[in-house]
PDB file of N, CA, C and O in Angstrom:
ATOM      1  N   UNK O  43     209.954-230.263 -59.792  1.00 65.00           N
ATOM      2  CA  UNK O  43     209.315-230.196 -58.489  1.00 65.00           C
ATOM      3  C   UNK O  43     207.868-230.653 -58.667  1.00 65.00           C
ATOM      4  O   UNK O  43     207.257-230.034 -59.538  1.00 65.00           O
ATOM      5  N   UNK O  44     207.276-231.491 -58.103  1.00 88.00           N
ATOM      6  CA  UNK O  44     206.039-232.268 -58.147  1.00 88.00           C
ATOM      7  C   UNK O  44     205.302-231.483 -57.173  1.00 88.00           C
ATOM      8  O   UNK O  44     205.888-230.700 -56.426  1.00 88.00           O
ATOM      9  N   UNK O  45     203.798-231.689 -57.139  1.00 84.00           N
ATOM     10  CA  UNK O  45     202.907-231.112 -56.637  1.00 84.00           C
ATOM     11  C   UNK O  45     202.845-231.372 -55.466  1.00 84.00           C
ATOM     12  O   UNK O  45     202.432-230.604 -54.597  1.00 84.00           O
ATOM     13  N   UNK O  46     203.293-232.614 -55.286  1.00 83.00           N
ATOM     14  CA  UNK O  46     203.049-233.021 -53.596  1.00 83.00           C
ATOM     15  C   UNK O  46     203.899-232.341 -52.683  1.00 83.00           C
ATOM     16  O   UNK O  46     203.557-231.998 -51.552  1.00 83.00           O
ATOM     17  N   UNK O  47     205.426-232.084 -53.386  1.00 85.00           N
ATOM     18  CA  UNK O  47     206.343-231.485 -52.795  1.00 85.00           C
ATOM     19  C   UNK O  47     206.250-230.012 -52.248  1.00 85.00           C
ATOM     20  O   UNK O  47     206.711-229.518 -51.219  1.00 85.00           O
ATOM     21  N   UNK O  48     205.422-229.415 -53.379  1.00 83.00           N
ATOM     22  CA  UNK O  48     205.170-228.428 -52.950  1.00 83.00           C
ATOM     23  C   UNK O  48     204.130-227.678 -52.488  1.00 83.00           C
ATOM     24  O   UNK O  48     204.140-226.467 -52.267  1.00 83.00           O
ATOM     25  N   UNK O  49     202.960-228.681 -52.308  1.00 77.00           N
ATOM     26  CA  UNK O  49     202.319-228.868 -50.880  1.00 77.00           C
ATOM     27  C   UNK O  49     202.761-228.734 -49.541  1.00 77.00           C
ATOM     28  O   UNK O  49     202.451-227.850 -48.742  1.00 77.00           O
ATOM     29  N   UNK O  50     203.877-230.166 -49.299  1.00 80.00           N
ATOM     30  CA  UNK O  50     204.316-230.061 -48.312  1.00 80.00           C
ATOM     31  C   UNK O  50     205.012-228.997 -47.859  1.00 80.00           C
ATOM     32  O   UNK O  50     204.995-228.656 -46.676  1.00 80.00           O
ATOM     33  N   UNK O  51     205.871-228.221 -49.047  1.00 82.00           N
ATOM     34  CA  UNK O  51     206.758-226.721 -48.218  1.00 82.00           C
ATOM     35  C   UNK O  51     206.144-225.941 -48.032  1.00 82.00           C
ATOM     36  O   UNK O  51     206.565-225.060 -47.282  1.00 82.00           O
ATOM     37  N   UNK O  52     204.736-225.820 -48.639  1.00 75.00           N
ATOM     38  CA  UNK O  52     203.467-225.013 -48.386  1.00 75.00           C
ATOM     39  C   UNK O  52     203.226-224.816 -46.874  1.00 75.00           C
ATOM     40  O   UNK O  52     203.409-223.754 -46.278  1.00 75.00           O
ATOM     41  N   UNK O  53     202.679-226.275 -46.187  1.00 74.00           N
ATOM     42  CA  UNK O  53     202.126-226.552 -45.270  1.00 74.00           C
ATOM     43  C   UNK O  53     203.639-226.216 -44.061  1.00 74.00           C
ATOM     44  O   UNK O  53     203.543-225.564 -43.021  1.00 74.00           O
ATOM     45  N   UNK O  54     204.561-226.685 -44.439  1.00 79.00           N
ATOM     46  CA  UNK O  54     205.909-226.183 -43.497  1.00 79.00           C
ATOM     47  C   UNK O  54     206.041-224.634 -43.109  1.00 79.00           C
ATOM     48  O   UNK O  54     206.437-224.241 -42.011  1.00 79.00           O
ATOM     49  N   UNK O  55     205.698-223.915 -44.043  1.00 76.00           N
ATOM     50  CA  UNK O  55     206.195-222.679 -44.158  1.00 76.00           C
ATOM     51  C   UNK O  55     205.069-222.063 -42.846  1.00 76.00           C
ATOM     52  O   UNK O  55     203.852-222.250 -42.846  1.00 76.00           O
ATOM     53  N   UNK O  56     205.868-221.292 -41.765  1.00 72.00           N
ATOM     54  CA  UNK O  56     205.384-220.514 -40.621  1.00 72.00           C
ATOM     55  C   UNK O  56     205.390-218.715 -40.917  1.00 72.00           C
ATOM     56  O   UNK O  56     205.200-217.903 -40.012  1.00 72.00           O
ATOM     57  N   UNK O  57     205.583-218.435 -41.991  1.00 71.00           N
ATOM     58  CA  UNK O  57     205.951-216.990 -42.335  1.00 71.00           C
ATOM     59  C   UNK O  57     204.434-216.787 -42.563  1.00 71.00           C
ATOM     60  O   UNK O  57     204.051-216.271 -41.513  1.00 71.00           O
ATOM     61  N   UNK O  58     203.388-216.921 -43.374  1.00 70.00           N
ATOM     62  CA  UNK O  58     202.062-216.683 -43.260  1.00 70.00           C
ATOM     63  C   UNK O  58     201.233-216.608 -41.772  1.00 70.00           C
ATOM     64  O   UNK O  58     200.521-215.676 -41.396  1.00 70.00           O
ATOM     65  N   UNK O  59     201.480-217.628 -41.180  1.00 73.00           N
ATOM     66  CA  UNK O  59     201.135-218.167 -39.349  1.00 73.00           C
ATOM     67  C   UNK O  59     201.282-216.694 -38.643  1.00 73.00           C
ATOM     68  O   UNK O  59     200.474-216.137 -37.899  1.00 73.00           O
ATOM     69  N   UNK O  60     202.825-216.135 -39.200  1.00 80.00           N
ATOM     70  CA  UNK O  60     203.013-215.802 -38.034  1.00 80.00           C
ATOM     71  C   UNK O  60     202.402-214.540 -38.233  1.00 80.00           C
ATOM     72  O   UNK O  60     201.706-214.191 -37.280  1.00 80.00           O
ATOM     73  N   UNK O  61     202.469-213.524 -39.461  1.00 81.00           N
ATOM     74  CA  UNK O  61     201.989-212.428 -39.904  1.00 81.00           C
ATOM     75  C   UNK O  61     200.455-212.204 -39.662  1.00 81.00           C
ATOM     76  O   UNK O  61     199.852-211.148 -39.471  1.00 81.00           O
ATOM     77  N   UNK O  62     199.887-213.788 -39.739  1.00 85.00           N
ATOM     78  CA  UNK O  62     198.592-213.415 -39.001  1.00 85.00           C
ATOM     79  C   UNK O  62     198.328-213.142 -37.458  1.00 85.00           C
ATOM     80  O   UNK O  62     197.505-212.340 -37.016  1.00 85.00           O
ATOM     81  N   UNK O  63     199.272-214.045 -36.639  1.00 88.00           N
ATOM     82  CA  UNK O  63     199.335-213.618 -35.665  1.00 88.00           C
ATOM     83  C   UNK O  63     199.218-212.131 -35.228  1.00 88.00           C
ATOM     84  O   UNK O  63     198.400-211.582 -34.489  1.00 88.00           O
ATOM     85  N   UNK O  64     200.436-211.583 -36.007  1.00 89.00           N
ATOM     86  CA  UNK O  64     200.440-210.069 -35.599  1.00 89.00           C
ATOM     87  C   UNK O  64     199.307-209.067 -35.788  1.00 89.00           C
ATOM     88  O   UNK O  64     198.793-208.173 -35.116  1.00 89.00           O
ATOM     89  N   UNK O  65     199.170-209.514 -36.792  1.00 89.00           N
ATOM     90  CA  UNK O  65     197.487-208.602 -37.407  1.00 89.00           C
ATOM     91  C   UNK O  65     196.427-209.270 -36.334  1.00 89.00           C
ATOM     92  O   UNK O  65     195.271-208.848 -36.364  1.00 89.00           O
ATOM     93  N   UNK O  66     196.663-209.956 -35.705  1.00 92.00           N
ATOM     94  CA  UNK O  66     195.099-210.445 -34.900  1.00 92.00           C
ATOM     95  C   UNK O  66     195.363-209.905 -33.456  1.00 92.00           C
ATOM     96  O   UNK O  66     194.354-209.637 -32.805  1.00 92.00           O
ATOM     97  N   UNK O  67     196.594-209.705 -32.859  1.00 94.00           N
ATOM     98  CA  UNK O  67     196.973-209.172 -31.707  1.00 94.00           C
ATOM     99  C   UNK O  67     197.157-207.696 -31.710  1.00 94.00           C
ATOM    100  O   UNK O  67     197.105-207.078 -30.647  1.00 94.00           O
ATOM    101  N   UNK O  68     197.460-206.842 -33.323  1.00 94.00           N
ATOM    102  CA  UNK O  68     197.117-206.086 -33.643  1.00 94.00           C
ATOM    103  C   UNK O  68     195.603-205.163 -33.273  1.00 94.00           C
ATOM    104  O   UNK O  68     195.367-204.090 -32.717  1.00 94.00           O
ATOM    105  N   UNK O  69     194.718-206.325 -33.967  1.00 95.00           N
ATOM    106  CA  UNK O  69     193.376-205.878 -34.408  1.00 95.00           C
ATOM    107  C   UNK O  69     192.872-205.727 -32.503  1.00 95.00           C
ATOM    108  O   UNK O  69     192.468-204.739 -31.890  1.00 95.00           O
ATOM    109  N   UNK O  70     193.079-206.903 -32.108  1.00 95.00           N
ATOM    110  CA  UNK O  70     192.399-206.864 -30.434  1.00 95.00           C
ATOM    111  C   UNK O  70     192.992-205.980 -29.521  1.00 95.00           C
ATOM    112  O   UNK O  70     192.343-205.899 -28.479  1.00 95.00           O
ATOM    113  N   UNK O  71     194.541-204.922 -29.575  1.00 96.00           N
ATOM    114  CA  UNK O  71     194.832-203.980 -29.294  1.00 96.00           C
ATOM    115  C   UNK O  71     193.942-202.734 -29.374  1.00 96.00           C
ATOM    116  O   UNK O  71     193.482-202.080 -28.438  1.00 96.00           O
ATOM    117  N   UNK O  72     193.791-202.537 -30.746  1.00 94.00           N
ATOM    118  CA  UNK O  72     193.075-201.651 -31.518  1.00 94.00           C
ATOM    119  C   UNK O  72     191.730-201.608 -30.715  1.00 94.00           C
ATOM    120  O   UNK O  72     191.577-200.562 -30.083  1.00 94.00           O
ATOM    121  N   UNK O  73     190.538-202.702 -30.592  1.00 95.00           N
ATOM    122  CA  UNK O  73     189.493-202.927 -30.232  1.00 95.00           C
ATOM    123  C   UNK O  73     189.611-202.574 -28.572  1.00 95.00           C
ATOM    124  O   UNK O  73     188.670-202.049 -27.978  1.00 95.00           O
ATOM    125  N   UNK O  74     190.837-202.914 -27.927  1.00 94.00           N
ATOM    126  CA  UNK O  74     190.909-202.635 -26.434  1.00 94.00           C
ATOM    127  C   UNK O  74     190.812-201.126 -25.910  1.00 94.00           C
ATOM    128  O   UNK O  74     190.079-200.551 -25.106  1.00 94.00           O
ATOM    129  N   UNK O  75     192.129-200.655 -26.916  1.00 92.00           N
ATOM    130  CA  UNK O  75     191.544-198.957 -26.889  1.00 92.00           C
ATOM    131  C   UNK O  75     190.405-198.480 -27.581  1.00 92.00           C
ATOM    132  O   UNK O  75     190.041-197.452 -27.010  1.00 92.00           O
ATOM    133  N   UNK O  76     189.829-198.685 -28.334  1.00 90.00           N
ATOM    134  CA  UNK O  76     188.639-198.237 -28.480  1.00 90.00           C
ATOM    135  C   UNK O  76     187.466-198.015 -27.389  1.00 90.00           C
ATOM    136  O   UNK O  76     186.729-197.082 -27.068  1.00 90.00           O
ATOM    137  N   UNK O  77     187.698-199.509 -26.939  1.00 90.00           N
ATOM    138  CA  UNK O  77     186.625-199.681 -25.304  1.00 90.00           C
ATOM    139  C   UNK O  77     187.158-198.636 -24.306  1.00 90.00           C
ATOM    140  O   UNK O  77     186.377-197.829 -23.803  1.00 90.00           O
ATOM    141  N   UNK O  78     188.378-198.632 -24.031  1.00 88.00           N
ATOM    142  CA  UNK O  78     188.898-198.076 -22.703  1.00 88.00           C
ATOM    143  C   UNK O  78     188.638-196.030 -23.329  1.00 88.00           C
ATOM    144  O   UNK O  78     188.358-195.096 -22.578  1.00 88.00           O
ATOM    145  N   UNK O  79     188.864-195.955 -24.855  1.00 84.00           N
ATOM    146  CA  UNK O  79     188.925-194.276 -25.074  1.00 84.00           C
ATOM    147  C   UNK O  79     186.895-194.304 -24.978  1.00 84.00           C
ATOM    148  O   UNK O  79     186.296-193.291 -24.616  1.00 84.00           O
ATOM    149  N   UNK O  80     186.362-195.225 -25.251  1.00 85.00           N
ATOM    150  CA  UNK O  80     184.610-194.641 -25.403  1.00 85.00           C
ATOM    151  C   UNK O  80     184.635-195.043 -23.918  1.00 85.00           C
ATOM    152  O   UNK O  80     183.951-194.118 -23.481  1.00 85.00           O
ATOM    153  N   UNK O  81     184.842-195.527 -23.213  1.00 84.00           N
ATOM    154  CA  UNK O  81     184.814-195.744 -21.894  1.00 84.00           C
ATOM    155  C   UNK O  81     185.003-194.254 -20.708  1.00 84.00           C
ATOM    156  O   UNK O  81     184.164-193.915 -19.873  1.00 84.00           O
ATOM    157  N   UNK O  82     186.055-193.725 -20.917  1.00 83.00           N
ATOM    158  CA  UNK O  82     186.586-192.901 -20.723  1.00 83.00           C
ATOM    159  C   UNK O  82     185.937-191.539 -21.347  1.00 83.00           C
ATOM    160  O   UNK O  82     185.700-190.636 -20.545  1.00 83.00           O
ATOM    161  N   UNK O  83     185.695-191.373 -22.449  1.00 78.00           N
ATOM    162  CA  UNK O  83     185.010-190.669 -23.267  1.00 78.00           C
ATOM    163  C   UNK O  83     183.602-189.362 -22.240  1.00 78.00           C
ATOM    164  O   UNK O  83     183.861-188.170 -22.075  1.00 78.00           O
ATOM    165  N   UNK O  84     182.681-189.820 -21.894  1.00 78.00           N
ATOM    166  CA  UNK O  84     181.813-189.577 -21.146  1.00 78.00           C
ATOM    167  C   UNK O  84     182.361-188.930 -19.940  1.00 78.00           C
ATOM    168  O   UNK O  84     181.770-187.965 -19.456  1.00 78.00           O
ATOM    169  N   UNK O  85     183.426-189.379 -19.429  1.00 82.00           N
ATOM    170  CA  UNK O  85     183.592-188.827 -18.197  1.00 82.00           C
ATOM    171  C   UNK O  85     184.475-187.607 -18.499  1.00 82.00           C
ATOM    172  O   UNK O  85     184.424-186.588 -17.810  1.00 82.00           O
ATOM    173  N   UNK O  86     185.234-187.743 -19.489  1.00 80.00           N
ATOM    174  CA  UNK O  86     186.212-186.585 -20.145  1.00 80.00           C
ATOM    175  C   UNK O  86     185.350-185.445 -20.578  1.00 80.00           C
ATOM    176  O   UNK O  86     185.810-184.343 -20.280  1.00 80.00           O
ATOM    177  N   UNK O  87     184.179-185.449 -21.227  1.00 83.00           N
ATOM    178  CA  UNK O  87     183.343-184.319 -21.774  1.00 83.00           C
ATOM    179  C   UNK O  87     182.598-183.894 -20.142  1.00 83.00           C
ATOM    180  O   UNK O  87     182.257-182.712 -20.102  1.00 83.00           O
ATOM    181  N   UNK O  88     182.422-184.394 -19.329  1.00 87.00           N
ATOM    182  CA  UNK O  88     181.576-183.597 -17.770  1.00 87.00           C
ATOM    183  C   UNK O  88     183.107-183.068 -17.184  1.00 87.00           C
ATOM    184  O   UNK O  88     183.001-182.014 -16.556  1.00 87.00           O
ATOM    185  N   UNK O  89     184.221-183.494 -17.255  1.00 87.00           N
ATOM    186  CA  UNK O  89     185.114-183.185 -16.664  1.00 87.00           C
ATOM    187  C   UNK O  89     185.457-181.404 -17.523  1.00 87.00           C
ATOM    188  O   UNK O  89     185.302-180.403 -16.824  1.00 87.00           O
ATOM    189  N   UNK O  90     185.844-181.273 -18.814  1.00 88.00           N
ATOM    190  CA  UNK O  90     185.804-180.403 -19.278  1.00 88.00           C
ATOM    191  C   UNK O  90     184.671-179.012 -19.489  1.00 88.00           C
ATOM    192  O   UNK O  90     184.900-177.908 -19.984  1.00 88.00           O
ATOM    193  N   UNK O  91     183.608-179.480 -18.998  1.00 90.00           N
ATOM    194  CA  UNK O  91     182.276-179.040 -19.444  1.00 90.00           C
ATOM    195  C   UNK O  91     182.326-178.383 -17.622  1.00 90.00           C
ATOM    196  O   UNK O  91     181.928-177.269 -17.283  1.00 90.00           O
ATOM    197  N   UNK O  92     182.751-179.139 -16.960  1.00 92.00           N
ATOM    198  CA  UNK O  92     183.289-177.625 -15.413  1.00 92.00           C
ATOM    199  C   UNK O  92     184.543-177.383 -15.549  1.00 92.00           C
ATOM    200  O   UNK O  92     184.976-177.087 -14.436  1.00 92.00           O
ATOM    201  N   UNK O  93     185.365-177.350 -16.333  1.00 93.00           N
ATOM    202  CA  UNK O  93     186.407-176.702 -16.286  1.00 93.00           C
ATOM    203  C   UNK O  93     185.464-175.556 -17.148  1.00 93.00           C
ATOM    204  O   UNK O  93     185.319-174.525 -16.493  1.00 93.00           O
ATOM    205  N   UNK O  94     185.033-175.543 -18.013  1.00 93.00           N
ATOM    206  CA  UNK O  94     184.324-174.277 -19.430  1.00 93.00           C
ATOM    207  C   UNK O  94     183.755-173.901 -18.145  1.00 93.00           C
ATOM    208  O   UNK O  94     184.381-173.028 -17.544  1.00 93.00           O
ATOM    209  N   UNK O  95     182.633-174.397 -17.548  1.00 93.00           N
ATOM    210  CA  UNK O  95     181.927-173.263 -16.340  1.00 93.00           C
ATOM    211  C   UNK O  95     182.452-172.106 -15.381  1.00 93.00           C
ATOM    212  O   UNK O  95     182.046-170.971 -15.135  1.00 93.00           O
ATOM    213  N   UNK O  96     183.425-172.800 -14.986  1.00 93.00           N
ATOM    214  CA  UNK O  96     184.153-172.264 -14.092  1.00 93.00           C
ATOM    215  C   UNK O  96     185.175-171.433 -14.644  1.00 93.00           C
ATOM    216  O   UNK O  96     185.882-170.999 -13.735  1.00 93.00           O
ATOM    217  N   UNK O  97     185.522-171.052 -15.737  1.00 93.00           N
ATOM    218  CA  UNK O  97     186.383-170.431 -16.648  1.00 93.00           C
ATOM    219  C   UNK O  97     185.278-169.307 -16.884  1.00 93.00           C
ATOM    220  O   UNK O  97     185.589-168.152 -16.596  1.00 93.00           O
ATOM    221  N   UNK O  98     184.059-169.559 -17.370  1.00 93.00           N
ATOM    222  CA  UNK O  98     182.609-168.679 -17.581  1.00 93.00           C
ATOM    223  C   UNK O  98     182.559-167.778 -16.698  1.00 93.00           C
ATOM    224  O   UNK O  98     182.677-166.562 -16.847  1.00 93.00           O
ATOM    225  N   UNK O  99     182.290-168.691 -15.265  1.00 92.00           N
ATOM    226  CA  UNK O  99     182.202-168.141 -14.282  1.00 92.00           C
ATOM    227  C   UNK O  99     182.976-167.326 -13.506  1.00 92.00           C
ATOM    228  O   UNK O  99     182.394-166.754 -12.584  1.00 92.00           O
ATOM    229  N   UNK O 100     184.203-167.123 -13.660  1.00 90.00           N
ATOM    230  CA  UNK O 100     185.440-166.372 -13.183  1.00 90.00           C
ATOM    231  C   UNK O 100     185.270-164.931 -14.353  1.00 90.00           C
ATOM    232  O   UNK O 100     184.869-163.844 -13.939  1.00 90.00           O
ATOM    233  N   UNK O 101     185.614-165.146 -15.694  1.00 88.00           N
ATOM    234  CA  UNK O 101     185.534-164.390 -16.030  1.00 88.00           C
ATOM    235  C   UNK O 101     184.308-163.270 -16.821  1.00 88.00           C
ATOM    236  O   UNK O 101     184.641-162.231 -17.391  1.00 88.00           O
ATOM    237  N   UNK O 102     182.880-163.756 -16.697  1.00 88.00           N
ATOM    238  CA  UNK O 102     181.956-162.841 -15.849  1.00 88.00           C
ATOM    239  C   UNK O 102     181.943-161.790 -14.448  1.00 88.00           C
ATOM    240  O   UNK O 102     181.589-160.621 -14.301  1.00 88.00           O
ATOM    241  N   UNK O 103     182.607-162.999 -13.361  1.00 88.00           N
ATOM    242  CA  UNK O 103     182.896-161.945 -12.330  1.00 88.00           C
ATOM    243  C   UNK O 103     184.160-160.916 -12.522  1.00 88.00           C
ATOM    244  O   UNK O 103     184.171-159.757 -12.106  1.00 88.00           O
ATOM    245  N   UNK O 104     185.045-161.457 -13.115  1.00 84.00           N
ATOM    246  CA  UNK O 104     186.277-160.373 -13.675  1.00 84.00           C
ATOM    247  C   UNK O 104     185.449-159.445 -14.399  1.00 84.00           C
ATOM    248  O   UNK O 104     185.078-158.454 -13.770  1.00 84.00           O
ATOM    249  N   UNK O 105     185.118-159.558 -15.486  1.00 81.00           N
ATOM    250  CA  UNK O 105     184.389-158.769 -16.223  1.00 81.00           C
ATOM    251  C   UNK O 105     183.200-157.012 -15.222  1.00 81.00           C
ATOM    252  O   UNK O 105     183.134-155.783 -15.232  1.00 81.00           O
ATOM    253  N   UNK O 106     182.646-158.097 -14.643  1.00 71.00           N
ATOM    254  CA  UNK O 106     181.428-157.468 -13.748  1.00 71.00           C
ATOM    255  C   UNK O 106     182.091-156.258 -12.380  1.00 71.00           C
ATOM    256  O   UNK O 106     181.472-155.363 -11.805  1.00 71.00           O
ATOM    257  N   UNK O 107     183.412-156.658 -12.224  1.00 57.00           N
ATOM    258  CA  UNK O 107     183.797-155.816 -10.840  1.00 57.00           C
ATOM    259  C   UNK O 107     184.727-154.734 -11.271  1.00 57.00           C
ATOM    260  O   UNK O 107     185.433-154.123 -10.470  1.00 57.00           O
ATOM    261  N   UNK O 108     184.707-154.458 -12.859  1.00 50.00           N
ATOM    262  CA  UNK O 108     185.141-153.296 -13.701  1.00 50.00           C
ATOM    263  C   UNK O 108     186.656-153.218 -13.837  1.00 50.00           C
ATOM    264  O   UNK O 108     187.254-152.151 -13.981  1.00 50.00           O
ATOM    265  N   UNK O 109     187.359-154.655 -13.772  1.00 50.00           N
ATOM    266  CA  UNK O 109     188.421-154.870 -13.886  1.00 50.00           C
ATOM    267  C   UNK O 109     189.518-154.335 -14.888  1.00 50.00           C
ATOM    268  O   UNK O 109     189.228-153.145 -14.766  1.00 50.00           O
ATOM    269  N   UNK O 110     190.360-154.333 -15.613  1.00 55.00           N
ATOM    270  CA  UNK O 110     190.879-153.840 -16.599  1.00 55.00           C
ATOM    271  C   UNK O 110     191.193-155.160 -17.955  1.00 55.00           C
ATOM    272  O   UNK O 110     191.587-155.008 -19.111  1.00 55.00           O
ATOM    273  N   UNK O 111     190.830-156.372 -17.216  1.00 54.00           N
ATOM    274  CA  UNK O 111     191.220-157.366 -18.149  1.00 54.00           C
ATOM    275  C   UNK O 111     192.690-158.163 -17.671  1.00 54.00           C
ATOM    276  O   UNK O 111     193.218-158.875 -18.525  1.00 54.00           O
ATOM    277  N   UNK O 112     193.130-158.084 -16.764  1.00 55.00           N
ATOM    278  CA  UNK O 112     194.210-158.263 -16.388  1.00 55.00           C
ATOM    279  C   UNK O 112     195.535-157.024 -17.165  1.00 55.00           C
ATOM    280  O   UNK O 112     196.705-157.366 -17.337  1.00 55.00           O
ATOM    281  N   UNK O 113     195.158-156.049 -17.418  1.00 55.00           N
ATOM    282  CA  UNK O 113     195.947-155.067 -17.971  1.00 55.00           C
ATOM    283  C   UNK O 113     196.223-153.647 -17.035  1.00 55.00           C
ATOM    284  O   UNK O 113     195.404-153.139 -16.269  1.00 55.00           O
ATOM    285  N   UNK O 114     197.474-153.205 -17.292  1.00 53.00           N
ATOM    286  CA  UNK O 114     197.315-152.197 -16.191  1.00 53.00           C
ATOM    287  C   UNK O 114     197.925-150.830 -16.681  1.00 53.00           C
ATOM    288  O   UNK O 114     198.983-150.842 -17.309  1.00 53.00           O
ATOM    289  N   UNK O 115     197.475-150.021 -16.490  1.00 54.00           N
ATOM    290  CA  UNK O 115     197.480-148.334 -16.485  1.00 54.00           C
ATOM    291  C   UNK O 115     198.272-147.740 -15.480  1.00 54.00           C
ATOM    292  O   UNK O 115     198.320-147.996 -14.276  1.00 54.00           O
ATOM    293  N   UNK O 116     199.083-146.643 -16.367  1.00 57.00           N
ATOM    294  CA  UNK O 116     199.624-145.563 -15.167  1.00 57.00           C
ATOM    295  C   UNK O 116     199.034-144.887 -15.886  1.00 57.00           C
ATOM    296  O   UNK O 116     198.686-144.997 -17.061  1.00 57.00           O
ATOM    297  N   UNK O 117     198.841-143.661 -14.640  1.00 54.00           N
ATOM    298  CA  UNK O 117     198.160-142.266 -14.645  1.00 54.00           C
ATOM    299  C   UNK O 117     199.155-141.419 -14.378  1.00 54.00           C
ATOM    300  O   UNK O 117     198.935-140.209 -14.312  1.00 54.00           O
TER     301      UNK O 117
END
C-alpha cells in the first residue's frame, strides 16, 4: 500500500467528520442551557426568597396566636 493511497482513504473516510459534528452540536447544546439556566437563575432565587418570607411569615403568626404547632390535645 503506497502513501498516496493511503492518503486518499484518509481524505474519503467521513467517520472522523462526523464525530466532530456531534461533539460541536453537543458543545452548543451545552452552552444554550447554560444561557437559558443563568438566565433563569435570578428570577428563580426572588421567586424562592417569597416563598421563604411568606413561610417566615405564616409561621411567626402561628407561633404568636399560642397555637399548638398544628398538634392537638384532649383534655
Amino acid at each position: 500500500m503506497t502513501f498516496i493511497h493511503t492518503l486518499k482513504r484518509f481524505l474519503r473516510e467521513e467517520e472522523g467528520a462526523t464525530a466532530i459534528e456531534y461533539g460541536l452540536i453537543a458543545a452548543l447544546v451545552s452552552v444554550a442551557a447554560i444561557a437559558a439556566l443563568e438566565a433563569m437563575g435570578t428570577s428563580l432565587v426572588s421567586i424562592f426568597g417569597v416563598v421563604d418570607s411568606e413561610l417566615q411569615n405564616a409561621a411567626t403568626s402561628a407561633s404568636g396566636t399560642g397555637g399548638t404547632g398544628g398538634t392537638t390535645t384532649t383534655n
